[in-house]
């Protein structure tokens, strides 16, 4: 017979085996549950997988840049707060652009429609500086420029002078109304202050110098009792006729310039007028010259107004009045053109009083 102790041990062994079997059962269930959950999650990922941010068939989002096989997306804008902690530096009005004047002359080729006045304005110098630098070609006459002519443009106002054999600093300075130091110290001349040597043929800038004008003057025409002197052969011998009122109208439809203004080297104004534009008598009077003339005027009309005033209309393409005829204020007398020394159609207009040139702006309305 089995003893009591053996029965007890057998019972404990059976209970332990039963407990172990229970634990193994629950572990198996937990394992399969976890496996099932993983399968479900994997299926969900496969089914619900989002589309890629962009693909070859899709346009890139705004700000994205394709670089090789990768895409870089720009960062969103950053809205800073109303306050910024930073250092503040006062603005500096100076720039790094040099403000030194030009140091050497340049050249300019005359274009159609150019004038000495307009060229000088383009280079920010005075018209006389251009004339003095080109006396060999212009002879102080602003109307002698022609299309294609190459002009020397000085760097600053003054006389751009070609040094001659035997010249001295003092003599040249005196001739152009300045002093030797002005020439010596002009940095563009690059002279040795201690021992200046200037070779003949060298161009030297005389800043502030003034040349002597050889005025280009068309002689004054004469009418009896007009108050002027007869000084030009070939002018009309005329009797009495219409007299001016002393009040002047514009001789062209345009009331603005297209070339030279009135200045010491140009004793009239160049009024804008296209080829064939109407030209009118600025006041009543008698025509004392009508036709071609030398000196660069081309076809010209001169009207004596019988009160000391005369008016001159130059570069005309055609003349519509005859010498000796009376004309009246505003009457059509000719057509604008570009005859004589002219680079383009316009009206060269002068007013003279008792033989002297006056600025037309002083009498035109």
mmCIF file of C-alpha atoms in Angstrom:
data_model
loop_
_atom_site.group_PDB
_atom_site.id
_atom_site.type_symbol
_atom_site.label_atom_id
_atom_site.label_comp_id
_atom_site.label_asym_id
_atom_site.label_seq_id
_atom_site.Cartn_x
_atom_site.Cartn_y
_atom_site.Cartn_z
ATOM 1 C CA UNK A 1 0.000 0.000 0.000
ATOM 2 C CA UNK A 2 1.030 3.420 -0.760
ATOM 3 C CA UNK A 3 2.032 5.366 2.248
ATOM 4 C CA UNK A 4 0.457 8.648 3.162
ATOM 5 C CA UNK A 5 3.644 10.550 2.313
ATOM 6 C CA UNK A 6 3.727 9.177 -1.176
ATOM 7 C CA UNK A 7 0.132 10.221 -1.709
ATOM 8 C CA UNK A 8 0.908 13.729 -0.595
ATOM 9 C CA UNK A 9 3.898 14.017 -2.915
ATOM 10 C CA UNK A 10 1.916 12.707 -5.854
ATOM 11 C CA UNK A 11 -0.799 15.269 -5.184
ATOM 12 C CA UNK A 12 1.658 18.157 -5.080
ATOM 13 C CA UNK A 13 3.255 17.004 -8.322
ATOM 14 C CA UNK A 14 -0.076 16.828 -10.090
ATOM 15 C CA UNK A 15 -1.078 20.315 -8.893
ATOM 16 C CA UNK A 16 2.239 21.759 -10.042
ATOM 17 C CA UNK A 17 1.838 20.207 -13.469
ATOM 18 C CA UNK A 18 -1.685 21.591 -13.685
ATOM 19 C CA UNK A 19 -0.507 25.118 -12.776
ATOM 20 C CA UNK A 20 2.342 24.971 -15.299
ATOM 21 C CA UNK A 21 -0.041 23.869 -18.023
ATOM 22 C CA UNK A 22 -2.301 26.806 -17.182
ATOM 23 C CA UNK A 23 0.555 29.281 -17.432
ATOM 24 C CA UNK A 24 1.668 27.839 -20.773
ATOM 25 C CA UNK A 25 -1.894 28.127 -22.082
ATOM 26 C CA UNK A 26 -2.118 31.842 -21.261
ATOM 27 C CA UNK A 27 1.306 32.555 -22.685
ATOM 28 C CA UNK A 28 0.280 30.894 -25.906
ATOM 29 C CA UNK A 29 -2.892 32.971 -26.056
ATOM 30 C CA UNK A 30 -0.916 36.196 -25.349
ATOM 31 C CA UNK A 31 1.650 35.371 -28.028
ATOM 32 C CA UNK A 32 -0.992 34.767 -30.694
ATOM 33 C CA UNK A 33 -2.877 37.895 -29.630
ATOM 34 C CA UNK A 34 0.297 39.957 -29.994
ATOM 35 C CA UNK A 35 1.018 38.355 -33.356
ATOM 36 C CA UNK A 36 -2.534 39.088 -34.514
ATOM 37 C CA UNK A 37 -2.193 42.721 -33.360
ATOM 38 C CA UNK A 38 1.036 43.105 -35.294
ATOM 39 C CA UNK A 39 -0.569 41.645 -38.403
ATOM 40 C CA UNK A 40 -3.492 44.098 -38.037
ATOM 41 C CA UNK A 41 -1.118 47.045 -37.579
ATOM 42 C CA UNK A 42 0.960 46.004 -40.581
ATOM 43 C CA UNK A 43 -2.156 45.684 -42.707
ATOM 44 C CA UNK A 44 -3.316 49.096 -41.551
ATOM 45 C CA UNK A 45 0.017 50.640 -42.500
ATOM 46 C CA UNK A 46 -0.104 49.014 -45.933
ATOM 47 C CA UNK A 47 -3.726 50.000 -46.548
ATOM 48 C CA UNK A 48 -3.550 53.488 -45.070
ATOM 49 C CA UNK A 49 -0.007 54.382 -46.253
ATOM 50 C CA UNK A 50 -0.056 58.140 -47.278
ATOM 51 C CA UNK A 51 0.994 59.260 -50.722
ATOM 52 C CA UNK A 52 4.545 60.680 -50.972
ATOM 53 C CA UNK A 53 4.869 64.420 -50.493
ATOM 54 C CA UNK A 54 5.661 64.811 -54.168
ATOM 55 C CA UNK A 55 6.484 62.591 -57.091
ATOM 56 C CA UNK A 56 7.553 62.885 -60.667
ATOM 57 C CA UNK A 57 3.924 63.263 -61.727
ATOM 58 C CA UNK A 58 3.119 65.874 -59.122
ATOM 59 C CA UNK A 59 4.140 69.519 -59.074
ATOM 60 C CA UNK A 60 6.498 70.612 -56.361
ATOM 61 C CA UNK A 61 5.032 72.656 -53.568
ATOM 62 C CA UNK A 62 5.624 76.406 -53.741
ATOM 63 C CA UNK A 63 9.181 77.223 -52.734
ATOM 64 C CA UNK A 64 10.494 73.657 -53.245
ATOM 65 C CA UNK A 65 13.586 73.117 -55.390
ATOM 66 C CA UNK A 66 14.514 69.777 -57.005
ATOM 67 C CA UNK A 67 18.247 69.113 -56.541
ATOM 68 C CA UNK A 68 19.365 65.839 -58.121
ATOM 69 C CA UNK A 69 17.160 63.130 -56.632
ATOM 70 C CA UNK A 70 16.256 65.138 -53.555
ATOM 71 C CA UNK A 71 13.915 68.028 -52.973
ATOM 72 C CA UNK A 72 14.621 70.968 -50.703
ATOM 73 C CA UNK A 73 11.670 72.915 -49.395
ATOM 74 C CA UNK A 74 12.043 76.540 -48.407
ATOM 75 C CA UNK A 75 11.334 77.401 -44.825
ATOM 76 C CA UNK A 76 8.115 79.224 -43.983
ATOM 77 C CA UNK A 77 8.297 82.931 -43.437
ATOM 78 C CA UNK A 78 9.130 84.098 -39.969
ATOM 79 C CA UNK A 79 7.018 86.836 -38.470
ATOM 80 C CA UNK A 80 9.224 88.632 -36.031
ATOM 81 C CA UNK A 81 7.750 90.395 -33.027
ATOM 82 C CA UNK A 82 7.238 94.119 -33.086
ATOM 83 C CA UNK A 83 10.399 94.646 -31.122
ATOM 84 C CA UNK A 84 13.886 93.621 -32.169
ATOM 85 C CA UNK A 85 16.881 93.695 -29.926
ATOM 86 C CA UNK A 86 19.787 94.865 -32.060
ATOM 87 C CA UNK A 87 22.472 97.473 -32.520
ATOM 88 C CA UNK A 88 21.545 100.587 -34.524
ATOM 89 C CA UNK A 89 24.079 102.442 -36.709
ATOM 90 C CA UNK A 90 23.431 105.920 -38.097
ATOM 91 C CA UNK A 91 23.272 106.143 -41.885
ATOM 92 C CA UNK A 92 26.316 107.444 -43.736
ATOM 93 C CA UNK A 93 25.625 109.912 -46.528
ATOM 94 C CA UNK A 94 28.964 109.238 -48.215
ATOM 95 C CA UNK A 95 29.386 106.657 -50.939
ATOM 96 C CA UNK A 96 32.365 104.837 -52.306
ATOM 97 C CA UNK A 97 31.913 106.455 -55.730
ATOM 98 C CA UNK A 98 34.682 108.904 -56.493
ATOM 99 C CA UNK A 99 33.599 112.537 -56.590
ATOM 100 C CA UNK A 100 36.860 113.730 -58.142
ATOM 101 C CA UNK A 101 36.482 115.626 -61.417
ATOM 102 C CA UNK A 102 37.534 114.111 -64.706
ATOM 103 C CA UNK A 103 41.277 114.170 -65.244
ATOM 104 C CA UNK A 104 41.533 113.873 -69.006
ATOM 105 C CA UNK A 105 39.743 114.999 -72.119
ATOM 106 C CA UNK A 106 37.489 112.717 -74.103
ATOM 107 C CA UNK A 107 36.239 112.750 -77.676
ATOM 108 C CA UNK A 108 32.733 113.012 -79.047
ATOM 109 C CA UNK A 109 31.443 112.356 -82.572
ATOM 110 C CA UNK A 110 28.770 114.824 -83.683
ATOM 111 C CA UNK A 111 25.404 113.210 -84.367
ATOM 112 C CA UNK A 112 22.465 114.438 -86.433
ATOM 113 C CA UNK A 113 20.599 117.152 -84.520
ATOM 114 C CA UNK A 114 23.552 117.985 -82.228
ATOM 115 C CA UNK A 115 24.546 121.503 -81.228
ATOM 116 C CA UNK A 116 27.458 122.890 -79.249
ATOM 117 C CA UNK A 117 25.033 123.935 -76.532
ATOM 118 C CA UNK A 118 23.511 120.444 -76.221
ATOM 119 C CA UNK A 119 26.911 118.700 -76.320
ATOM 120 C CA UNK A 120 28.264 120.988 -73.597
ATOM 121 C CA UNK A 121 25.222 120.339 -71.435
ATOM 122 C CA UNK A 122 25.675 116.593 -71.886
ATOM 123 C CA UNK A 123 29.221 116.811 -70.500
ATOM 124 C CA UNK A 124 28.336 119.404 -67.839
ATOM 125 C CA UNK A 125 30.663 122.091 -69.139
ATOM 126 C CA UNK A 126 30.146 125.492 -70.757
ATOM 127 C CA UNK A 127 29.705 125.782 -74.545
ATOM 128 C CA UNK A 128 32.704 128.082 -74.867
ATOM 129 C CA UNK A 129 34.919 125.396 -73.316
ATOM 130 C CA UNK A 130 33.985 123.107 -76.210
ATOM 131 C CA UNK A 131 34.668 125.865 -78.754
ATOM 132 C CA UNK A 132 38.060 126.755 -77.268
ATOM 133 C CA UNK A 133 39.128 123.095 -77.257
ATOM 134 C CA UNK A 134 38.300 122.750 -80.957
ATOM 135 C CA UNK A 135 39.318 126.076 -82.459
ATOM 136 C CA UNK A 136 41.207 124.339 -85.261
ATOM 137 C CA UNK A 137 37.882 122.961 -86.533
ATOM 138 C CA UNK A 138 35.207 125.369 -85.273
ATOM 139 C CA UNK A 139 37.005 128.749 -85.335
ATOM 140 C CA UNK A 140 34.772 129.854 -82.428
ATOM 141 C CA UNK A 141 31.722 129.367 -84.669
ATOM 142 C CA UNK A 142 29.163 126.983 -83.085
ATOM 143 C CA UNK A 143 27.352 126.601 -86.400
ATOM 144 C CA UNK A 144 30.328 125.027 -88.145
ATOM 145 C CA UNK A 145 29.850 121.600 -86.540
ATOM 146 C CA UNK A 146 28.846 118.838 -88.909
ATOM 147 C CA UNK A 147 27.699 115.269 -88.552
ATOM 148 C CA UNK A 148 30.655 112.932 -88.097
ATOM 149 C CA UNK A 149 33.031 115.622 -86.807
ATOM 150 C CA UNK A 150 35.122 114.457 -83.831
ATOM 151 C CA UNK A 151 35.372 117.017 -81.034
ATOM 152 C CA UNK A 152 37.691 117.137 -78.046
ATOM 153 C CA UNK A 153 35.717 117.521 -74.798
ATOM 154 C CA UNK A 154 37.780 119.018 -71.955
ATOM 155 C CA UNK A 155 37.415 117.479 -68.489
ATOM 156 C CA UNK A 156 36.419 120.776 -66.840
ATOM 157 C CA UNK A 157 35.605 124.322 -67.877
ATOM 158 C CA UNK A 158 38.536 126.290 -69.218
ATOM 159 C CA UNK A 159 40.893 126.076 -72.171
ATOM 160 C CA UNK A 160 42.233 122.748 -73.418
ATOM 161 C CA UNK A 161 45.457 123.982 -74.958
ATOM 162 C CA UNK A 162 48.011 122.390 -77.278
ATOM 163 C CA UNK A 163 51.469 123.371 -76.040
ATOM 164 C CA UNK A 164 53.610 125.195 -78.612
ATOM 165 C CA UNK A 165 57.352 125.487 -79.062
ATOM 166 C CA UNK A 166 58.655 128.337 -76.878
ATOM 167 C CA UNK A 167 55.620 128.445 -74.551
ATOM 168 C CA UNK A 168 56.130 129.131 -70.863
ATOM 169 C CA UNK A 169 53.732 128.605 -67.992
ATOM 170 C CA UNK A 170 53.594 132.298 -67.190
ATOM 171 C CA UNK A 171 52.996 133.362 -70.801
ATOM 172 C CA UNK A 172 50.260 130.799 -71.441
ATOM 173 C CA UNK A 173 48.575 131.561 -68.108
ATOM 174 C CA UNK A 174 48.565 135.281 -68.872
ATOM 175 C CA UNK A 175 47.147 134.700 -72.359
ATOM 176 C CA UNK A 176 44.192 132.786 -70.937
ATOM 177 C CA UNK A 177 43.594 135.083 -67.961
ATOM 178 C CA UNK A 178 44.747 132.802 -65.164
ATOM 179 C CA UNK A 179 47.981 132.059 -63.293
ATOM 180 C CA UNK A 180 50.736 129.510 -63.719
ATOM 181 C CA UNK A 181 49.820 127.699 -60.499
ATOM 182 C CA UNK A 182 46.394 126.828 -61.933
ATOM 183 C CA UNK A 183 48.108 124.929 -64.750
ATOM 184 C CA UNK A 184 50.880 123.495 -62.597
ATOM 185 C CA UNK A 185 48.589 122.214 -59.845
ATOM 186 C CA UNK A 186 45.901 120.707 -62.076
ATOM 187 C CA UNK A 187 46.399 117.013 -61.246
ATOM 188 C CA UNK A 188 45.236 115.901 -64.695
ATOM 189 C CA UNK A 189 48.265 117.620 -66.265
ATOM 190 C CA UNK A 190 50.588 115.392 -64.215
ATOM 191 C CA UNK A 191 53.372 117.939 -64.073
ATOM 192 C CA UNK A 192 56.451 117.812 -61.871
ATOM 193 C CA UNK A 193 55.862 120.818 -59.623
ATOM 194 C CA UNK A 194 59.547 121.125 -58.807
ATOM 195 C CA UNK A 195 60.744 120.993 -62.431
ATOM 196 C CA UNK A 196 57.825 121.102 -64.870
ATOM 197 C CA UNK A 197 58.627 120.050 -68.424
ATOM 198 C CA UNK A 198 55.968 120.211 -71.163
ATOM 199 C CA UNK A 199 56.769 118.883 -74.591
ATOM 200 C CA UNK A 200 55.423 120.782 -77.643
ATOM 201 C CA UNK A 201 52.280 119.102 -78.950
ATOM 202 C CA UNK A 202 51.142 118.053 -75.470
ATOM 203 C CA UNK A 203 47.596 119.042 -74.547
ATOM 204 C CA UNK A 204 47.387 120.875 -71.243
ATOM 205 C CA UNK A 205 44.245 121.757 -69.307
ATOM 206 C CA UNK A 206 44.011 125.378 -68.186
ATOM 207 C CA UNK A 207 41.147 125.183 -65.650
ATOM 208 C CA UNK A 208 39.156 128.401 -65.446
ATOM 209 C CA UNK A 209 41.024 129.900 -68.413
ATOM 210 C CA UNK A 210 39.228 132.129 -70.895
ATOM 211 C CA UNK A 211 39.922 132.224 -74.595
ATOM 212 C CA UNK A 212 39.455 135.193 -76.896
ATOM 213 C CA UNK A 213 36.256 134.971 -78.900
ATOM 214 C CA UNK A 214 36.483 135.666 -82.593
ATOM 215 C CA UNK A 215 32.829 136.445 -82.950
ATOM 216 C CA UNK A 216 30.923 135.022 -85.878
ATOM 217 C CA UNK A 217 28.759 137.967 -86.915
ATOM 218 C CA UNK A 218 26.548 138.426 -89.953
ATOM 219 C CA UNK A 219 26.686 142.116 -90.886
ATOM 220 C CA UNK A 220 23.721 144.289 -90.089
ATOM 221 C CA UNK A 221 21.519 145.183 -93.068
ATOM 222 C CA UNK A 222 20.267 148.673 -93.606
ATOM 223 C CA UNK A 223 17.012 150.463 -94.284
ATOM 224 C CA UNK A 224 16.659 154.219 -94.431
ATOM 225 C CA UNK A 225 15.801 155.659 -91.023
ATOM 226 C CA UNK A 226 16.147 152.229 -89.426
ATOM 227 C CA UNK A 227 18.796 153.441 -87.007
ATOM 228 C CA UNK A 228 21.458 150.989 -88.175
ATOM 229 C CA UNK A 229 24.537 151.235 -90.349
ATOM 230 C CA UNK A 230 24.842 149.831 -93.831
ATOM 231 C CA UNK A 231 27.700 147.343 -93.601
ATOM 232 C CA UNK A 232 27.010 144.487 -95.978
ATOM 233 C CA UNK A 233 27.246 144.711 -99.752
ATOM 234 C CA UNK A 234 24.381 143.017 -101.539
ATOM 235 C CA UNK A 235 21.643 144.037 -99.125
ATOM 236 C CA UNK A 236 18.438 145.332 -100.656
ATOM 237 C CA UNK A 237 18.142 148.996 -101.447
ATOM 238 C CA UNK A 238 14.622 149.517 -100.185
ATOM 239 C CA UNK A 239 12.377 152.481 -99.678
ATOM 240 C CA UNK A 240 9.638 152.965 -97.182
ATOM 241 C CA UNK A 241 7.336 150.152 -96.116
ATOM 242 C CA UNK A 242 5.746 148.481 -93.136
ATOM 243 C CA UNK A 243 6.961 149.345 -89.651
ATOM 244 C CA UNK A 244 7.040 147.131 -86.595
ATOM 245 C CA UNK A 245 5.096 147.681 -83.420
ATOM 246 C CA UNK A 246 7.929 146.658 -81.130
ATOM 247 C CA UNK A 247 5.884 143.656 -79.956
ATOM 248 C CA UNK A 248 7.156 140.306 -81.176
ATOM 249 C CA UNK A 249 5.483 136.956 -81.817
ATOM 250 C CA UNK A 250 7.101 133.541 -82.021
ATOM 251 C CA UNK A 251 8.501 132.920 -85.515
ATOM 252 C CA UNK A 252 7.632 129.171 -85.384
ATOM 253 C CA UNK A 253 4.824 126.996 -84.051
ATOM 254 C CA UNK A 254 7.113 125.454 -81.436
ATOM 255 C CA UNK A 255 8.081 127.657 -78.519
ATOM 256 C CA UNK A 256 11.105 125.698 -77.318
ATOM 257 C CA UNK A 257 14.689 125.034 -78.406
ATOM 258 C CA UNK A 258 16.223 122.113 -80.237
ATOM 259 C CA UNK A 259 19.836 123.260 -80.160
ATOM 260 C CA UNK A 260 21.868 126.247 -79.049
ATOM 261 C CA UNK A 261 20.529 128.799 -76.637
ATOM 262 C CA UNK A 262 21.675 132.440 -76.596
ATOM 263 C CA UNK A 263 25.144 132.870 -75.136
ATOM 264 C CA UNK A 264 28.417 134.663 -75.888
ATOM 265 C CA UNK A 265 29.373 132.218 -78.630
ATOM 266 C CA UNK A 266 25.909 131.925 -80.191
ATOM 267 C CA UNK A 267 24.072 135.197 -80.641
ATOM 268 C CA UNK A 268 20.629 133.775 -81.325
ATOM 269 C CA UNK A 269 18.437 130.832 -80.406
ATOM 270 C CA UNK A 270 17.778 127.577 -82.267
ATOM 271 C CA UNK A 271 14.022 127.000 -82.235
ATOM 272 C CA UNK A 272 12.668 123.486 -82.780
ATOM 273 C CA UNK A 273 11.176 123.227 -86.266
ATOM 274 C CA UNK A 274 10.928 120.184 -88.504
ATOM 275 C CA UNK A 275 11.807 120.170 -92.173
ATOM 276 C CA UNK A 276 9.327 122.358 -94.041
ATOM 277 C CA UNK A 277 7.693 123.773 -90.885
ATOM 278 C CA UNK A 278 6.118 127.211 -91.237
ATOM 279 C CA UNK A 279 8.222 130.254 -90.341
ATOM 280 C CA UNK A 280 6.533 133.560 -89.557
ATOM 281 C CA UNK A 281 7.566 137.219 -89.369
ATOM 282 C CA UNK A 282 8.099 138.058 -85.718
ATOM 283 C CA UNK A 283 6.885 141.654 -86.336
ATOM 284 C CA UNK A 284 5.944 143.834 -89.280
ATOM 285 C CA UNK A 285 8.685 145.363 -91.423
ATOM 286 C CA UNK A 286 10.496 145.273 -94.759
ATOM 287 C CA UNK A 287 12.558 142.361 -96.073
ATOM 288 C CA UNK A 288 16.108 143.598 -96.584
ATOM 289 C CA UNK A 289 17.641 140.241 -97.494
ATOM 290 C CA UNK A 290 16.125 137.001 -98.810
ATOM 291 C CA UNK A 291 18.183 134.110 -100.182
ATOM 292 C CA UNK A 292 21.418 132.220 -99.690
ATOM 293 C CA UNK A 293 24.295 133.756 -97.774
ATOM 294 C CA UNK A 294 27.736 132.685 -96.591
ATOM 295 C CA UNK A 295 28.927 132.307 -93.032
ATOM 296 C CA UNK A 296 26.913 129.199 -92.237
ATOM 297 C CA UNK A 297 23.404 130.699 -92.339
ATOM 298 C CA UNK A 298 22.303 128.940 -95.504
ATOM 299 C CA UNK A 299 19.059 130.417 -96.833
ATOM 300 C CA UNK A 300 18.236 133.436 -94.737
ATOM 301 C CA UNK A 301 15.644 136.198 -94.427
ATOM 302 C CA UNK A 302 16.391 139.496 -92.692
ATOM 303 C CA UNK A 303 13.537 141.838 -91.811
ATOM 304 C CA UNK A 304 14.127 145.449 -90.838
ATOM 305 C CA UNK A 305 11.312 146.659 -88.594
ATOM 306 C CA UNK A 306 12.002 150.369 -89.084
ATOM 307 C CA UNK A 307 12.368 151.112 -85.379
ATOM 308 C CA UNK A 308 15.951 150.002 -84.776
ATOM 309 C CA UNK A 309 15.022 146.298 -84.579
ATOM 310 C CA UNK A 310 15.909 143.655 -87.119
ATOM 311 C CA UNK A 311 15.127 139.934 -87.102
ATOM 312 C CA UNK A 312 17.107 137.142 -88.785
ATOM 313 C CA UNK A 313 15.750 133.706 -89.850
ATOM 314 C CA UNK A 314 18.404 131.186 -90.960
ATOM 315 C CA UNK A 315 18.842 127.612 -92.290
ATOM 316 C CA UNK A 316 15.573 127.860 -94.243
ATOM 317 C CA UNK A 317 14.658 125.190 -96.772
ATOM 318 C CA UNK A 318 12.721 127.740 -98.831
ATOM 319 C CA UNK A 319 12.207 131.496 -98.900
ATOM 320 C CA UNK A 320 8.674 132.755 -99.472
ATOM 321 C CA UNK A 321 9.229 136.510 -99.644
ATOM 322 C CA UNK A 322 11.268 138.766 -101.879
ATOM 323 C CA UNK A 323 13.761 141.435 -101.056
ATOM 324 C CA UNK A 324 12.115 144.828 -100.553
ATOM 325 C CA UNK A 325 8.628 143.516 -99.810
ATOM 326 C CA UNK A 326 6.641 144.523 -96.738
ATOM 327 C CA UNK A 327 5.620 141.758 -94.363
ATOM 328 C CA UNK A 328 3.352 141.782 -91.350
ATOM 329 C CA UNK A 329 3.448 140.241 -87.907
ATOM 330 C CA UNK A 330 2.673 136.527 -88.045
ATOM 331 C CA UNK A 331 2.839 136.341 -91.856
ATOM 332 C CA UNK A 332 4.259 133.137 -93.386
ATOM 333 C CA UNK A 333 7.651 134.025 -94.862
ATOM 334 C CA UNK A 334 9.423 130.691 -95.426
ATOM 335 C CA UNK A 335 9.944 127.086 -94.407
ATOM 336 C CA UNK A 336 12.351 125.604 -91.866
ATOM 337 C CA UNK A 337 15.278 123.537 -93.071
ATOM 338 C CA UNK A 338 18.895 122.605 -92.513
ATOM 339 C CA UNK A 339 20.814 124.663 -95.092
ATOM 340 C CA UNK A 340 24.224 126.121 -94.287
ATOM 341 C CA UNK A 341 26.159 124.796 -91.313
ATOM 342 C CA UNK A 342 23.436 122.791 -89.587
ATOM 343 C CA UNK A 343 23.238 119.244 -88.240
ATOM 344 C CA UNK A 344 19.453 119.022 -88.502
ATOM 345 C CA UNK A 345 16.354 121.072 -89.341
ATOM 346 C CA UNK A 346 15.603 123.977 -87.013
ATOM 347 C CA UNK A 347 15.246 127.750 -87.110
ATOM 348 C CA UNK A 348 18.190 129.904 -86.117
ATOM 349 C CA UNK A 349 16.561 133.145 -84.949
ATOM 350 C CA UNK A 350 18.187 136.453 -84.019
ATOM 351 C CA UNK A 351 16.996 139.836 -82.821
ATOM 352 C CA UNK A 352 19.211 142.879 -83.223
ATOM 353 C CA UNK A 353 18.748 146.434 -82.035
ATOM 354 C CA UNK A 354 20.733 149.277 -83.577
ATOM 355 C CA UNK A 355 23.151 146.705 -84.929
ATOM 356 C CA UNK A 356 23.744 144.949 -81.589
ATOM 357 C CA UNK A 357 22.621 141.422 -80.771
ATOM 358 C CA UNK A 358 20.089 141.070 -77.972
ATOM 359 C CA UNK A 359 18.744 137.924 -76.363
ATOM 360 C CA UNK A 360 15.504 136.967 -78.172
ATOM 361 C CA UNK A 361 14.113 135.653 -74.887
ATOM 362 C CA UNK A 362 13.904 139.289 -73.759
ATOM 363 C CA UNK A 363 11.342 140.174 -76.435
ATOM 364 C CA UNK A 364 9.481 136.949 -77.222
ATOM 365 C CA UNK A 365 6.246 136.376 -75.280
#
